[in-house]
Structures are given as structure tokens and as C-alpha cells.
Amino acid sequence: MLGATGICAAGIASVLLFILGYLVINGASSLSLSFFTQLPAPVGELGGGMANAIVGSGKILGLAVLFGVPIGFLGGVYLAEYASPVGAFVVRYVTDLLNGVPSIVIGIFAYSLIVLNAKHFSAFAGGVALGIMMIPISVRSTEEFLRAVPNGLREAALALGAPKWRVLATVVVPAARDGIVTGILLNLARVAGETAPLLFTAFSNRYWSSGIDQPTASLPVMIYTYAISPYEDWHRQAWAAAFVLLMLVLGMNIISKVVLMRSPLRGGR
Amino acid sequence: MTTSAAGDATRTPDVATVRSPVPEVHGTTHTTTRSPDAPEKMQAKAVDFWYGRAQALFDVSMSMRSSHVTACIGPSGCGKSTFLRALNRMYETVPGTKLTGQILLDGDDIFGLDVTALRRRVGMVFQKSNPFPKSIFENVAYGLRVNGGLSRPQIAEQVERSLVRSALWDEVKHKLHQSALGLSGGQQQRLCIARALAVDPEVLLLDEPCSALDPIATAKIEELLLTLADSCTIVIVTHNMQQAARVSDYTGFFLMGRLVEFGRTDKIFQNPARKETEDYITGRFG
């Protein structure tokens, strides 16, 4: 038994190491300073970078957080603190279903809701699509970390005459804050690589896009476009973009672990 | 403060000198000078209580005299903690609970009061110390901030006064802004008492406050309760009979949801009227 489980565990680790190594070899060697500072070069010219896609990804992810996290957070507070058993069952079931909806379907939803009405692609539409994808995990991670706050803290505050909303705002949520931040970061890392919902919402752009109302480049869509192109130089750029994206995701994972490790309540769970 | 006629509290003790029989607490002697005919601060009248369909209290009537310590003793599951949680309506946070009967605070029905106002007047300390993951200062200041209306210097002054009253000031005055979670178990429990005292409650409820503490920390808290009783009405739940004997003026013995016997602590411990009380106190069960 030990042998079988050990082999599988080693297999999982080696898959990750293989992907990482392959990306480092192909991606890191294609990286240069211009990748971070320049716009994509016109077809046929060598060089250029993906500065607009890096900024665009940040813009879309920021919009996704603004849109998805407040809804997910409040839904999680409802589940953990207010819901009746029936209400909790319904909301949990619906969030699990939403979590299972394929990302391309969510993309089509945002497309028909926003892009068709506005008659053009936009970073806003991409942010909404990714925000919707963030909701289920936001709900469940907020709920989980609020539930992990010892009940004694709620009772202590209630016994001092604090009304329930105040207990939540001043004791329960602050005690769960590090966990909730961790949940948001992991959630963000998960949607940062999503490509399908962006294809027909934010679309892409070979130039800078100002504001949130224009087609906007993002790293995953650029990787897709460049990887299927016939040009050798574009393939190298796609590797570099994939490497940068992976490092961003890895960075968010590491930061979230650090946040959680420094949390004063981690022993109290 | 109004005195309401106790009337039907059937086992209200005779008026006499109130004195605990085992007063030794690390050298200090509990010689109460509290008035034996103090008004009844809180009264429970014919209280029945249910968790869902399971009845936890049966027809409990008991009065708690102003500036006295009243202890509730009895074996686990006898309803003593449930009774305590009825006095500040903390049981209402548990879904599916129901209470009938009357509970009075200074003669007013507590169910007619706003629940937050009631809990400001009737403070509570819990079995497991539960300081907020905030600084020592912010823990004590919490109730004051919730109440509002105090300036910063007033809050600081009240925090100091509460920590002095809970005999913690000298140990923490140099680290008020450090996390409360760094304190020892006994210090944390005294911090929780300070936090409850900060809003100047008229009644302080304590639910087995020493059950997780070592004997020295326990002695400190018992000593503290004796001094607090001069300014505050105290109701303490304990399964430690020696503790009830040491700190309380009146004792109620609970068994299977009923108040079997209630009276002056010395009477209950030296000459109980009921066989069940005697069996419990002499250690035949429980």
C-alpha cells in the first residue's frame, strides 16, 4: 500500500516539477527586459514584448476582485452567520453548481450580457466574467474561515451588549481576516490563468488600452494567440508569457501561505 | 434601585448574618459586612426551559440578592449553566430554545428590556477564557467602544480602573498594547473579568470561571470575586463545591433541571434540608 500511494504521490510531484522545468528552460531563456516594457512587435518583425498584456491582466483581475469578492464575501457571511438550515443548503448547493459551470459558458454569459449590449469587447466584460468565476470559492472560503472563529469570541462580544452586526464587523471578521485574504489570493491565482472566458469578453489588443471600456490584452489570451501562430519568434514569446504567468500564480500562492502562517489565530482552529 | 417583593420564591432564606463556612482563601478571610437584607437584584420565577423538545429547567424560582455572591452547584447537565444563560438571555443565540416563566432585574421583566441594554447591565464571564485577538487595552475597551459616548481619555481611565479591579493592572500595565493572547490562562480569565467590568455591570454572571485554571490562578479569582461583591451582584456556576463554599453567600443546588434546595451557603453545606443535597455535598455522587 505504501508503495502504491508513494508512487502516486511522487508522480504528482514530478508532473509539477516537469511543467516547471520545461517552462523555466523554454520560458526563462526567451525572457528579456523588452518583454516587460515593449508592445508586441508587428508581424514579421522580431522582438517586442507584452507590457500591455501584463498591465491588461492586472486590470482585468482587479476588476474581477472588485466584482466577485464583495458578493462572495457577503454570501459567505450569510452562510456562516445568518442562514437557516434550508437557506444554507440552497445557497451552498447553488454555489457548488456555479463552481461547476464550465468557464467558457461563463464567458458566453458575460458576452451576451455586456459585450452584445455595449457592441464592443472590454476589460470590464472580462472582469465580470472572471469575477463570476471567483464567487463560488469566495463564498465557501469566507464561510469556512468565519466558522473557524471560536464561538467564544462571538459570545464574549454579545455578552458585552454588542449587536450582532457589530460583533461581526469588529470581532469575527477581523479574527478571520488573514484566512479570508488567503482565500482571495488563492482564488485570484486560480482565475489568473483562465483563457476561455476572456476570448469573447476582453478579447485582446496589440496596443495599450486606456480605461476599462476597450478590448484589452491579457497574458492567457496572448499565450493562446502566440502559441498557435506559425512564427518561431512568437512561440518563444508565448513561452516567456507562460513563464511570467506561472511565476505570478506561484507568487500569489506563496504570499497567501505567508499571510496565513502569520495569523495569530491559526492555532485556534 | 427598586425592591420588589420576593413573594413566591419559596426557599428564600431567613434573614440572618450571611457568612460562608470555609472562608480561607490563601490567608484572606471572607468576612462579609454585606447587608443581610439587601434587595433582590434578580429574581427567577417559575422558569421552564427547553432545548427543542428536551426540557432542561423545571419550575426554577430563585432570587439573587444585591451585592451578594450566589452560587449554583450541581452535577454536569443539571441545568445550572442553562439557568445562568437565561439571566442575560444568552441562550437566545442557540436556535430552538424556549423559556417560560419570569425573570426580573430590579423588578423589571428582562424580556421587556432591549437585549443589548440588558447585557450591558448583566455581564458574563465564560468557562473558557475568550479574549479577543486584539491588544490587552482593546479587549477591555471593547464594551466601552460599543456603548459609545466616552472620550479617549475617559476610555483609558476606565480601562485602567477595570484592570485594577480585576487585580491584573500591575501585571499588564507595561504591555497594554501587546496581544492579549500572550497572557497566561489565569491572566486571560482575569482580563475577561476586566472586560466585563469595564461597562460597570450591575450583575456579573460567571460560568465555571476557574475550571481550566490551576489552584493558584483559581485562588486569585476567588479572592477577586469576594472584593467585587461589594459593588456588584455576582452569580457563579461551579461544579467545585469547595469553591461555592469559599466564595458564596447563597447556594442553589440543581439536579436534573430542578432547583432542589436554595439557601444560605453555610446552611446548605452544614445542614442541608434535602437528602439529595446532602448526598451530593458529601460526595456520594456527582
PDB file of C-alpha atoms in Angstrom, chain A residues 152-153 155-163 166-167 170-171 174-175 264-265, chain B residues 85 90 93 116 119-120 124 126 130-134 142-143 145-146 195-196:
ATOM      1  CA  GLY A 152     -16.493  32.018  22.477  1.00  0.00           C
ATOM      2  CA  LEU A 153     -15.427  35.260  20.785  1.00  0.00           C
ATOM      3  CA  GLU A 155     -20.433  35.106  22.848  1.00  0.00           C
ATOM      4  CA  ALA A 156     -17.985  37.387  24.634  1.00  0.00           C
ATOM      5  CA  ALA A 157     -18.886  40.317  22.393  1.00  0.00           C
ATOM      6  CA  LEU A 158     -22.623  39.626  22.527  1.00  0.00           C
ATOM      7  CA  ALA A 159     -22.432  39.394  26.317  1.00  0.00           C
ATOM      8  CA  LEU A 160     -20.992  42.919  26.383  1.00  0.00           C
ATOM      9  CA  GLY A 161     -24.131  44.195  24.717  1.00  0.00           C
ATOM     10  CA  ALA A 162     -22.787  44.465  21.179  1.00  0.00           C
ATOM     11  CA  PRO A 163     -25.420  43.970  18.465  1.00  0.00           C
ATOM     12  CA  ARG A 166     -21.145  44.924  15.302  1.00  0.00           C
ATOM     13  CA  VAL A 167     -19.820  41.629  16.646  1.00  0.00           C
ATOM     14  CA  THR A 170     -15.348  44.255  14.962  1.00  0.00           C
ATOM     15  CA  VAL A 171     -14.561  40.748  16.228  1.00  0.00           C
ATOM     16  CA  PRO A 174     -11.083  40.745  11.897  1.00  0.00           C
ATOM     17  CA  ALA A 175     -10.285  37.391  13.545  1.00  0.00           C
ATOM     18  CA  PRO A 264      -2.473  34.878  15.336  1.00  0.00           C
ATOM     19  CA  LEU A 265      -5.462  32.540  15.376  1.00  0.00           C
TER      20      LEU A 265
ATOM     21  CA  ARG B  85     -27.529  31.850  30.405  1.00  0.00           C
ATOM     22  CA  MET B  90     -27.529  34.432  26.096  1.00  0.00           C
ATOM     23  CA  THR B  93     -28.179  32.652  20.388  1.00  0.00           C
ATOM     24  CA  THR B 116     -28.242  44.702  24.279  1.00  0.00           C
ATOM     25  CA  ARG B 119     -26.416  42.538  28.590  1.00  0.00           C
ATOM     26  CA  ARG B 120     -24.701  45.814  29.401  1.00  0.00           C
ATOM     27  CA  MET B 124     -20.859  37.481  31.770  1.00  0.00           C
ATOM     28  CA  PHE B 126     -17.286  32.252  30.390  1.00  0.00           C
ATOM     29  CA  ASN B 130     -12.054  34.049  25.417  1.00  0.00           C
ATOM     30  CA  PRO B 131     -10.028  37.233  24.940  1.00  0.00           C
ATOM     31  CA  PHE B 132     -10.378  38.838  21.521  1.00  0.00           C
ATOM     32  CA  PRO B 133      -7.292  38.541  19.305  1.00  0.00           C
ATOM     33  CA  LYS B 134      -6.589  42.202  19.999  1.00  0.00           C
ATOM     34  CA  TYR B 142     -14.360  46.856  23.620  1.00  0.00           C
ATOM     35  CA  GLY B 143     -17.544  47.200  25.646  1.00  0.00           C
ATOM     36  CA  ARG B 145     -16.484  51.487  22.443  1.00  0.00           C
ATOM     37  CA  VAL B 146     -19.643  49.520  21.704  1.00  0.00           C
ATOM     38  CA  ARG B 195     -13.552  43.358  30.091  1.00  0.00           C
ATOM     39  CA  ALA B 196     -16.911  42.523  31.647  1.00  0.00           C
TER      40      ALA B 196
END
